[in-house]
PDB file of C-alpha atoms in Angstrom:
ATOM      1  CA  MET A  19    -157.555-133.473 -46.159  1.00  0.00           C
ATOM      2  CA  ALA A  20    -159.724-135.171 -43.247  1.00  0.00           C
ATOM      3  CA  VAL A  21    -161.344-131.974 -41.696  1.00  0.00           C
ATOM      4  CA  ASP A  22    -160.752-130.698 -38.049  1.00  0.00           C
ATOM      5  CA  ILE A  23    -164.484-131.223 -36.710  1.00  0.00           C
ATOM      6  CA  ASP A  24    -163.446-129.646 -33.140  1.00  0.00           C
ATOM      7  CA  ALA A  25    -161.305-126.565 -34.968  1.00  0.00           C
ATOM      8  CA  LEU A  26    -164.381-126.183 -37.016  1.00  0.00           C
ATOM      9  CA  CYS A  27    -167.221-126.313 -34.230  1.00  0.00           C
ATOM     10  CA  ASP A  28    -164.490-123.882 -32.563  1.00  0.00           C
ATOM     11  CA  ASP A  29    -164.693-121.307 -35.506  1.00  0.00           C
ATOM     12  CA  LEU A  30    -168.686-121.617 -35.342  1.00  0.00           C
ATOM     13  CA  ALA A  31    -169.033-121.233 -31.856  1.00  0.00           C
ATOM     14  CA  ALA A  32    -166.084-117.823 -32.051  1.00  0.00           C
ATOM     15  CA  GLU A  33    -168.022-116.039 -35.003  1.00  0.00           C
ATOM     16  CA  GLY A  34    -172.070-116.782 -33.081  1.00  0.00           C
ATOM     17  CA  HIS A  35    -170.132-115.082 -29.879  1.00  0.00           C
ATOM     18  CA  GLU A  36    -169.016-112.650 -31.585  1.00  0.00           C
ATOM     19  CA  LEU A  37    -172.609-112.146 -32.966  1.00  0.00           C
ATOM     20  CA  ILE A  38    -174.547-112.256 -29.407  1.00  0.00           C
ATOM     21  CA  ALA A  39    -172.084-109.299 -28.874  1.00  0.00           C
ATOM     22  CA  LEU A  40    -172.905-107.007 -31.361  1.00  0.00           C
ATOM     23  CA  VAL A  41    -176.978-107.249 -29.485  1.00  0.00           C
ATOM     24  CA  ALA A  42    -176.443-108.653 -25.749  1.00  0.00           C
ATOM     25  CA  ASP A  43    -176.648-105.216 -24.504  1.00  0.00           C
ATOM     26  CA  LEU A  44    -179.225-103.613 -27.043  1.00  0.00           C
ATOM     27  CA  ASP A  45    -182.243-101.879 -25.735  1.00  0.00           C
ATOM     28  CA  ALA A  46    -185.624-101.997 -27.854  1.00  0.00           C
ATOM     29  CA  ALA A  47    -184.749 -99.118 -29.744  1.00  0.00           C
ATOM     30  CA  GLY A  48    -181.973-101.347 -30.404  1.00  0.00           C
ATOM     31  CA  TRP A  49    -183.221-104.653 -31.487  1.00  0.00           C
ATOM     32  CA  ALA A  50    -185.705-102.677 -33.569  1.00  0.00           C
ATOM     33  CA  THR A  51    -183.158-100.534 -35.687  1.00  0.00           C
ATOM     34  CA  PRO A  52    -183.596-101.249 -39.994  1.00  0.00           C
ATOM     35  CA  THR A  53    -180.636-103.026 -41.762  1.00  0.00           C
ATOM     36  CA  PRO A  54    -179.459-103.204 -44.829  1.00  0.00           C
ATOM     37  CA  ALA A  55    -182.185-105.671 -45.959  1.00  0.00           C
ATOM     38  CA  ALA A  56    -185.149-103.909 -46.682  1.00  0.00           C
ATOM     39  CA  GLY A  57    -187.758-104.893 -43.912  1.00  0.00           C
ATOM     40  CA  TRP A  58    -185.537-106.049 -41.713  1.00  0.00           C
ATOM     41  CA  ASN A  59    -184.093-105.144 -38.515  1.00  0.00           C
ATOM     42  CA  VAL A  60    -181.880-106.115 -35.743  1.00  0.00           C
ATOM     43  CA  ARG A  61    -184.476-108.789 -34.252  1.00  0.00           C
ATOM     44  CA  ASP A  62    -184.978-110.211 -37.296  1.00  0.00           C
ATOM     45  CA  GLN A  63    -181.354-110.895 -38.182  1.00  0.00           C
ATOM     46  CA  VAL A  64    -180.763-112.983 -35.005  1.00  0.00           C
ATOM     47  CA  ALA A  65    -183.764-114.471 -34.880  1.00  0.00           C
ATOM     48  CA  HIS A  66    -183.152-115.863 -38.275  1.00  0.00           C
ATOM     49  CA  VAL A  67    -180.114-116.961 -37.167  1.00  0.00           C
ATOM     50  CA  ALA A  68    -181.128-118.762 -34.483  1.00  0.00           C
ATOM     51  CA  ARG A  69    -183.606-120.086 -36.739  1.00  0.00           C
ATOM     52  CA  PHE A  70    -181.980-121.713 -39.212  1.00  0.00           C
ATOM     53  CA  ASP A  71    -179.095-122.843 -36.573  1.00  0.00           C
ATOM     54  CA  ASP A  72    -181.834-125.514 -35.095  1.00  0.00           C
ATOM     55  CA  ALA A  73    -182.920-126.623 -38.496  1.00  0.00           C
ATOM     56  CA  ALA A  74    -178.981-127.918 -39.398  1.00  0.00           C
ATOM     57  CA  ARG A  75    -178.915-129.229 -36.234  1.00  0.00           C
ATOM     58  CA  LEU A  76    -181.972-131.328 -37.021  1.00  0.00           C
ATOM     59  CA  SER A  77    -180.773-132.199 -40.018  1.00  0.00           C
ATOM     60  CA  ILE A  78    -177.569-133.482 -38.411  1.00  0.00           C
ATOM     61  CA  VAL A  79    -178.974-135.422 -35.219  1.00  0.00           C
ATOM     62  CA  ASP A  80    -182.533-136.746 -36.868  1.00  0.00           C
ATOM     63  CA  PRO A  81    -182.365-136.076 -41.077  1.00  0.00           C
ATOM     64  CA  ALA A  82    -185.761-137.769 -41.727  1.00  0.00           C
ATOM     65  CA  ALA A  83    -187.437-135.215 -39.312  1.00  0.00           C
ATOM     66  CA  PHE A  84    -185.728-132.808 -41.407  1.00  0.00           C
ATOM     67  CA  GLU A  85    -187.145-134.043 -44.520  1.00  0.00           C
ATOM     68  CA  ALA A  86    -190.231-134.149 -42.649  1.00  0.00           C
ATOM     69  CA  SER A  87    -190.752-130.821 -41.729  1.00  0.00           C
ATOM     70  CA  ARG A  88    -189.424-129.228 -44.522  1.00  0.00           C
ATOM     71  CA  PRO A  89    -191.877-127.491 -46.541  1.00  0.00           C
ATOM     72  CA  ALA A  90    -192.636-127.612 -49.955  1.00  0.00           C
ATOM     73  CA  PRO A  91    -190.192-126.538 -52.742  1.00  0.00           C
ATOM     74  CA  GLY A  92    -191.351-123.114 -53.433  1.00  0.00           C
ATOM     75  CA  GLY A  93    -187.282-121.723 -53.162  1.00  0.00           C
ATOM     76  CA  PRO A  94    -185.352-120.843 -50.485  1.00  0.00           C
ATOM     77  CA  LEU A  95    -186.247-116.271 -50.390  1.00  0.00           C
ATOM     78  CA  GLY A  96    -190.428-117.897 -49.805  1.00  0.00           C
ATOM     79  CA  ILE A  97    -188.716-120.505 -47.309  1.00  0.00           C
ATOM     80  CA  VAL A  98    -186.639-117.458 -45.511  1.00  0.00           C
ATOM     81  CA  ASP A  99    -189.497-114.726 -45.589  1.00  0.00           C
ATOM     82  CA  ALA A 100    -192.486-117.278 -44.156  1.00  0.00           C
ATOM     83  CA  ALA A 101    -189.910-117.774 -41.289  1.00  0.00           C
ATOM     84  CA  ALA A 102    -188.926-114.015 -40.852  1.00  0.00           C
ATOM     85  CA  GLU A 103    -193.048-113.095 -40.820  1.00  0.00           C
ATOM     86  CA  ARG A 104    -193.085-116.381 -38.512  1.00  0.00           C
ATOM     87  CA  ASP A 105    -190.671-115.174 -36.098  1.00  0.00           C
ATOM     88  CA  ARG A 106    -191.548-111.329 -35.595  1.00  0.00           C
ATOM     89  CA  SER A 107    -194.025-112.443 -32.277  1.00  0.00           C
ATOM     90  CA  LEU A 108    -190.478-112.281 -30.805  1.00  0.00           C
ATOM     91  CA  ASP A 109    -189.298-109.497 -28.827  1.00  0.00           C
ATOM     92  CA  GLY A 110    -184.949-109.095 -29.025  1.00  0.00           C
ATOM     93  CA  PRO A 111    -184.275-110.556 -25.857  1.00  0.00           C
ATOM     94  CA  ALA A 112    -185.565-113.922 -26.730  1.00  0.00           C
ATOM     95  CA  ALA A 113    -184.317-114.174 -30.381  1.00  0.00           C
ATOM     96  CA  LEU A 114    -181.070-113.449 -28.643  1.00  0.00           C
ATOM     97  CA  ASP A 115    -181.786-116.386 -26.669  1.00  0.00           C
ATOM     98  CA  TRP A 116    -182.836-118.944 -28.919  1.00  0.00           C
ATOM     99  CA  LEU A 117    -180.077-117.796 -30.877  1.00  0.00           C
ATOM    100  CA  ARG A 118    -177.409-118.595 -27.812  1.00  0.00           C
ATOM    101  CA  ARG A 119    -179.893-121.810 -27.542  1.00  0.00           C
ATOM    102  CA  ALA A 120    -179.501-122.661 -31.235  1.00  0.00           C
ATOM    103  CA  ARG A 121    -175.763-122.682 -31.129  1.00  0.00           C
ATOM    104  CA  THR A 122    -174.556-123.911 -28.187  1.00  0.00           C
ATOM    105  CA  GLU A 123    -176.818-126.923 -29.455  1.00  0.00           C
ATOM    106  CA  LEU A 124    -175.337-127.035 -32.907  1.00  0.00           C
ATOM    107  CA  VAL A 125    -171.826-126.580 -32.244  1.00  0.00           C
ATOM    108  CA  ALA A 126    -172.539-130.273 -29.603  1.00  0.00           C
ATOM    109  CA  ALA A 127    -174.296-131.664 -32.735  1.00  0.00           C
ATOM    110  CA  GLY A 128    -171.286-130.704 -35.106  1.00  0.00           C
ATOM    111  CA  ARG A 129    -168.896-131.637 -32.777  1.00  0.00           C
ATOM    112  CA  ALA A 130    -170.360-135.558 -32.310  1.00  0.00           C
ATOM    113  CA  ALA A 131    -171.746-136.314 -35.941  1.00  0.00           C
ATOM    114  CA  ASP A 132    -169.048-137.631 -38.940  1.00  0.00           C
ATOM    115  CA  PRO A 133    -167.923-134.128 -41.066  1.00  0.00           C
ATOM    116  CA  GLY A 134    -168.407-136.628 -43.975  1.00  0.00           C
ATOM    117  CA  ALA A 135    -171.713-137.558 -43.498  1.00  0.00           C
ATOM    118  CA  ARG A 136    -174.321-136.020 -46.405  1.00  0.00           C
ATOM    119  CA  VAL A 137    -177.387-134.498 -44.285  1.00  0.00           C
ATOM    120  CA  PRO A 138    -180.357-132.600 -46.020  1.00  0.00           C
ATOM    121  CA  TRP A 139    -181.362-129.376 -46.476  1.00  0.00           C
ATOM    122  CA  TYR A 140    -183.290-126.949 -48.449  1.00  0.00           C
ATOM    123  CA  GLY A 141    -181.592-127.471 -51.853  1.00  0.00           C
ATOM    124  CA  PRO A 142    -178.693-130.620 -52.064  1.00  0.00           C
ATOM    125  CA  ASP A 143    -177.580-132.823 -49.976  1.00  0.00           C
ATOM    126  CA  MET A 144    -174.488-131.414 -47.633  1.00  0.00           C
ATOM    127  CA  THR A 145    -171.665-132.918 -45.582  1.00  0.00           C
ATOM    128  CA  VAL A 146    -172.376-132.276 -42.084  1.00  0.00           C
ATOM    129  CA  ALA A 147    -168.502-130.202 -42.273  1.00  0.00           C
ATOM    130  CA  SER A 148    -170.132-127.992 -45.363  1.00  0.00           C
ATOM    131  CA  THR A 149    -173.501-127.363 -42.962  1.00  0.00           C
ATOM    132  CA  LEU A 150    -171.275-126.131 -40.240  1.00  0.00           C
ATOM    133  CA  THR A 151    -169.244-124.236 -42.912  1.00  0.00           C
ATOM    134  CA  ALA A 152    -172.125-122.949 -44.567  1.00  0.00           C
ATOM    135  CA  ARG A 153    -173.461-121.527 -40.981  1.00  0.00           C
ATOM    136  CA  ILE A 154    -170.475-119.674 -40.409  1.00  0.00           C
ATOM    137  CA  MET A 155    -171.102-117.713 -43.369  1.00  0.00           C
ATOM    138  CA  GLU A 156    -174.276-117.165 -42.730  1.00  0.00           C
ATOM    139  CA  THR A 157    -173.486-115.135 -39.287  1.00  0.00           C
ATOM    140  CA  TRP A 158    -171.160-113.789 -40.348  1.00  0.00           C
ATOM    141  CA  ALA A 159    -172.800-111.995 -43.468  1.00  0.00           C
ATOM    142  CA  HIS A 160    -175.645-111.419 -40.854  1.00  0.00           C
ATOM    143  CA  GLY A 161    -173.792-110.357 -38.308  1.00  0.00           C
ATOM    144  CA  GLN A 162    -171.782-107.344 -40.868  1.00  0.00           C
ATOM    145  CA  ASP A 163    -175.607-106.566 -41.719  1.00  0.00           C
ATOM    146  CA  VAL A 164    -176.534-105.629 -38.161  1.00  0.00           C
ATOM    147  CA  ALA A 165    -173.268-104.052 -37.242  1.00  0.00           C
ATOM    148  CA  ASP A 166    -174.134-101.885 -40.688  1.00  0.00           C
ATOM    149  CA  ALA A 167    -176.965-101.324 -39.135  1.00  0.00           C
ATOM    150  CA  LEU A 168    -176.363 -99.743 -35.712  1.00  0.00           C
ATOM    151  CA  GLY A 169    -172.804 -98.088 -36.475  1.00  0.00           C
ATOM    152  CA  VAL A 170    -170.422-100.746 -35.062  1.00  0.00           C
ATOM    153  CA  VAL A 171    -166.796-101.540 -37.370  1.00  0.00           C
ATOM    154  CA  ARG A 172    -165.443-105.347 -36.773  1.00  0.00           C
ATOM    155  CA  THR A 173    -162.593-106.228 -36.938  1.00  0.00           C
ATOM    156  CA  PRO A 174    -161.913-109.070 -39.370  1.00  0.00           C
ATOM    157  CA  THR A 175    -160.431-112.866 -38.442  1.00  0.00           C
ATOM    158  CA  ASP A 176    -159.127-115.259 -39.984  1.00  0.00           C
ATOM    159  CA  ARG A 177    -162.720-117.041 -39.594  1.00  0.00           C
ATOM    160  CA  LEU A 178    -163.518-115.866 -42.474  1.00  0.00           C
ATOM    161  CA  ARG A 179    -161.016-118.497 -44.596  1.00  0.00           C
ATOM    162  CA  HIS A 180    -164.560-120.465 -44.611  1.00  0.00           C
ATOM    163  CA  VAL A 181    -167.134-117.905 -46.122  1.00  0.00           C
ATOM    164  CA  ALA A 182    -163.997-116.803 -48.319  1.00  0.00           C
ATOM    165  CA  PHE A 183    -163.763-121.040 -49.426  1.00  0.00           C
ATOM    166  CA  ILE A 184    -167.671-121.042 -50.108  1.00  0.00           C
ATOM    167  CA  CYS A 185    -167.458-117.961 -52.137  1.00  0.00           C
ATOM    168  CA  ALA A 186    -164.863-118.804 -54.563  1.00  0.00           C
ATOM    169  CA  ARG A 187    -166.140-121.808 -54.623  1.00  0.00           C
ATOM    170  CA  ALA A 188    -169.669-121.242 -55.645  1.00  0.00           C
ATOM    171  CA  MET A 189    -168.851-119.546 -59.168  1.00  0.00           C
ATOM    172  CA  PRO A 190    -170.342-121.559 -61.265  1.00  0.00           C
ATOM    173  CA  ASN A 191    -173.426-121.566 -59.657  1.00  0.00           C
ATOM    174  CA  SER A 192    -173.322-117.619 -59.393  1.00  0.00           C
ATOM    175  CA  TYR A 193    -173.274-118.002 -63.341  1.00  0.00           C
ATOM    176  CA  ARG A 194    -175.927-120.496 -63.265  1.00  0.00           C
ATOM    177  CA  ALA A 195    -177.917-118.116 -61.259  1.00  0.00           C
ATOM    178  CA  HIS A 196    -177.640-115.244 -63.322  1.00  0.00           C
ATOM    179  CA  GLY A 197    -178.876-117.416 -66.648  1.00  0.00           C
ATOM    180  CA  ARG A 198    -175.025-116.971 -67.922  1.00  0.00           C
ATOM    181  CA  ALA A 199    -172.872-120.099 -69.255  1.00  0.00           C
ATOM    182  CA  VAL A 200    -170.356-121.180 -66.688  1.00  0.00           C
ATOM    183  CA  PRO A 201    -166.363-120.346 -68.155  1.00  0.00           C
ATOM    184  CA  ASP A 202    -164.303-123.308 -69.303  1.00  0.00           C
ATOM    185  CA  GLN A 203    -161.263-121.178 -68.140  1.00  0.00           C
ATOM    186  CA  PRO A 204    -160.550-121.790 -64.771  1.00  0.00           C
ATOM    187  CA  VAL A 205    -160.614-118.766 -62.710  1.00  0.00           C
ATOM    188  CA  ARG A 206    -157.324-118.144 -59.658  1.00  0.00           C
ATOM    189  CA  VAL A 207    -158.407-116.880 -56.247  1.00  0.00           C
ATOM    190  CA  GLU A 208    -156.070-115.282 -54.397  1.00  0.00           C
ATOM    191  CA  LEU A 209    -156.987-113.307 -51.539  1.00  0.00           C
ATOM    192  CA  THR A 210    -154.698-111.629 -47.999  1.00  0.00           C
ATOM    193  CA  ALA A 211    -155.697-112.812 -45.210  1.00  0.00           C
ATOM    194  CA  PRO A 212    -156.774-110.486 -42.250  1.00  0.00           C
ATOM    195  CA  SER A 213    -153.300-111.981 -40.779  1.00  0.00           C
ATOM    196  CA  GLY A 214    -151.664-111.023 -43.447  1.00  0.00           C
ATOM    197  CA  ALA A 215    -151.346-114.975 -44.758  1.00  0.00           C
ATOM    198  CA  THR A 216    -152.085-115.749 -48.163  1.00  0.00           C
ATOM    199  CA  TRP A 217    -155.299-117.584 -49.233  1.00  0.00           C
ATOM    200  CA  ALA A 218    -154.998-119.003 -52.930  1.00  0.00           C
ATOM    201  CA  PHE A 219    -158.206-121.123 -54.556  1.00  0.00           C
ATOM    202  CA  GLY A 220    -157.653-122.146 -58.246  1.00  0.00           C
ATOM    203  CA  PRO A 221    -154.766-123.476 -60.451  1.00  0.00           C
ATOM    204  CA  GLU A 222    -151.504-121.502 -60.687  1.00  0.00           C
ATOM    205  CA  GLY A 223    -150.874-119.403 -63.699  1.00  0.00           C
ATOM    206  CA  ALA A 224    -154.659-119.320 -64.552  1.00  0.00           C
ATOM    207  CA  ALA A 225    -155.909-116.126 -67.063  1.00  0.00           C
ATOM    208  CA  ASN A 226    -157.807-114.503 -64.993  1.00  0.00           C
ATOM    209  CA  VAL A 227    -157.506-113.254 -61.400  1.00  0.00           C
ATOM    210  CA  VAL A 228    -159.113-111.758 -58.811  1.00  0.00           C
ATOM    211  CA  ARG A 229    -156.840-110.457 -55.800  1.00  0.00           C
ATOM    212  CA  GLY A 230    -157.550-108.132 -52.801  1.00  0.00           C
ATOM    213  CA  PRO A 231    -158.318-108.204 -49.186  1.00  0.00           C
ATOM    214  CA  ALA A 232    -159.984-111.455 -48.309  1.00  0.00           C
ATOM    215  CA  VAL A 233    -162.731-109.514 -46.177  1.00  0.00           C
ATOM    216  CA  ASP A 234    -163.443-107.848 -49.376  1.00  0.00           C
ATOM    217  CA  LEU A 235    -164.357-110.776 -51.014  1.00  0.00           C
ATOM    218  CA  CYS A 236    -166.784-112.141 -48.802  1.00  0.00           C
ATOM    219  CA  LEU A 237    -168.555-108.743 -49.140  1.00  0.00           C
ATOM    220  CA  VAL A 238    -169.055-108.805 -52.554  1.00  0.00           C
ATOM    221  CA  ALA A 239    -170.482-112.594 -52.933  1.00  0.00           C
ATOM    222  CA  THR A 240    -172.102-112.132 -49.533  1.00  0.00           C
ATOM    223  CA  GLN A 241    -174.024-108.900 -51.461  1.00  0.00           C
ATOM    224  CA  ARG A 242    -173.303-106.843 -48.805  1.00  0.00           C
ATOM    225  CA  ARG A 243    -171.143-104.209 -50.114  1.00  0.00           C
ATOM    226  CA  HIS A 244    -169.931-103.259 -54.157  1.00  0.00           C
ATOM    227  CA  ARG A 245    -167.846-104.175 -55.560  1.00  0.00           C
ATOM    228  CA  ASN A 246    -166.353-101.101 -56.757  1.00  0.00           C
ATOM    229  CA  ASP A 247    -166.427-100.499 -52.664  1.00  0.00           C
ATOM    230  CA  THR A 248    -163.842-102.066 -52.269  1.00  0.00           C
ATOM    231  CA  GLU A 249    -160.267-103.152 -53.510  1.00  0.00           C
ATOM    232  CA  LEU A 250    -160.684-106.301 -55.120  1.00  0.00           C
ATOM    233  CA  VAL A 251    -158.982-106.361 -58.859  1.00  0.00           C
ATOM    234  CA  ALA A 252    -160.114-108.883 -61.185  1.00  0.00           C
ATOM    235  CA  THR A 253    -157.692-109.488 -64.423  1.00  0.00           C
ATOM    236  CA  GLY A 254    -158.592-111.848 -67.660  1.00  0.00           C
ATOM    237  CA  PRO A 255    -162.140-112.195 -69.641  1.00  0.00           C
TER     238      PRO A 255
END
C-alpha cells in the first residue's frame, strides 16, 4: 500500500504540537522538573526530541552529510547520553525554540521526499516513511515522560496507530535484544484504538495473541509502564 506522505507528516506535526503545548508555559522550575527517565528533566526531554528531529531532517535532505557527522559506533545509548550532556547548556525556552524549528523543518523535508527512499540512521538504513514514523513514536514516548513529570493526563488519539505498528513489528528485535531466540510461531496483536476501532497485526487464528487498549501496548513497548499496570492480556505459549 502506498504511503500517504502528507497524512504521515500531518500526524508528525500534530504530535509535535502536543508536546510543545505541554511545555509552552513552563517557568524555570517547571523546565527543571525531573522526569521518569533517571537523570533527565523536562528540558532534557524536549532538547532530545529537537536534536534527533534535526538529525532525521539531515538524513533525508543530505544523507552524505548525515553519514559524515554520525558518531563512531558505540551504541545508541552512548550517542543519546553524549547529546544530552552537550544540550544541558540550553535553558528551557531555548530548547522549546529548537523543537519548534526542528519539527517544522523536518515536516517540510518529509513532505518533499520520496517516502520509499532509504536514508541512513544510527542503526540500519530506513525508508523516509519509517524515519518519520519513528519520530512520531519518539515524540509520543518522550511526551509521555513530560506529561508524567508534570502530572498531566493526556488524551490518546488515533495517531497511536504509528506507535502501535512499530511496537508490533519490533517483537523479533525485542527477543534478540534480550539474547533470546525469536519464536517460530506467529503472534497476533489485537488492539482497541482510542476511537474505538480495532487495529490488528499478525495472522488470524494465531495461537499467540496480545489483546487490549492500543495505548497500553504503546506504553509497555516503549517502557513507560509495566505490563501488570495495564489491561493487556496475552494468551498462548
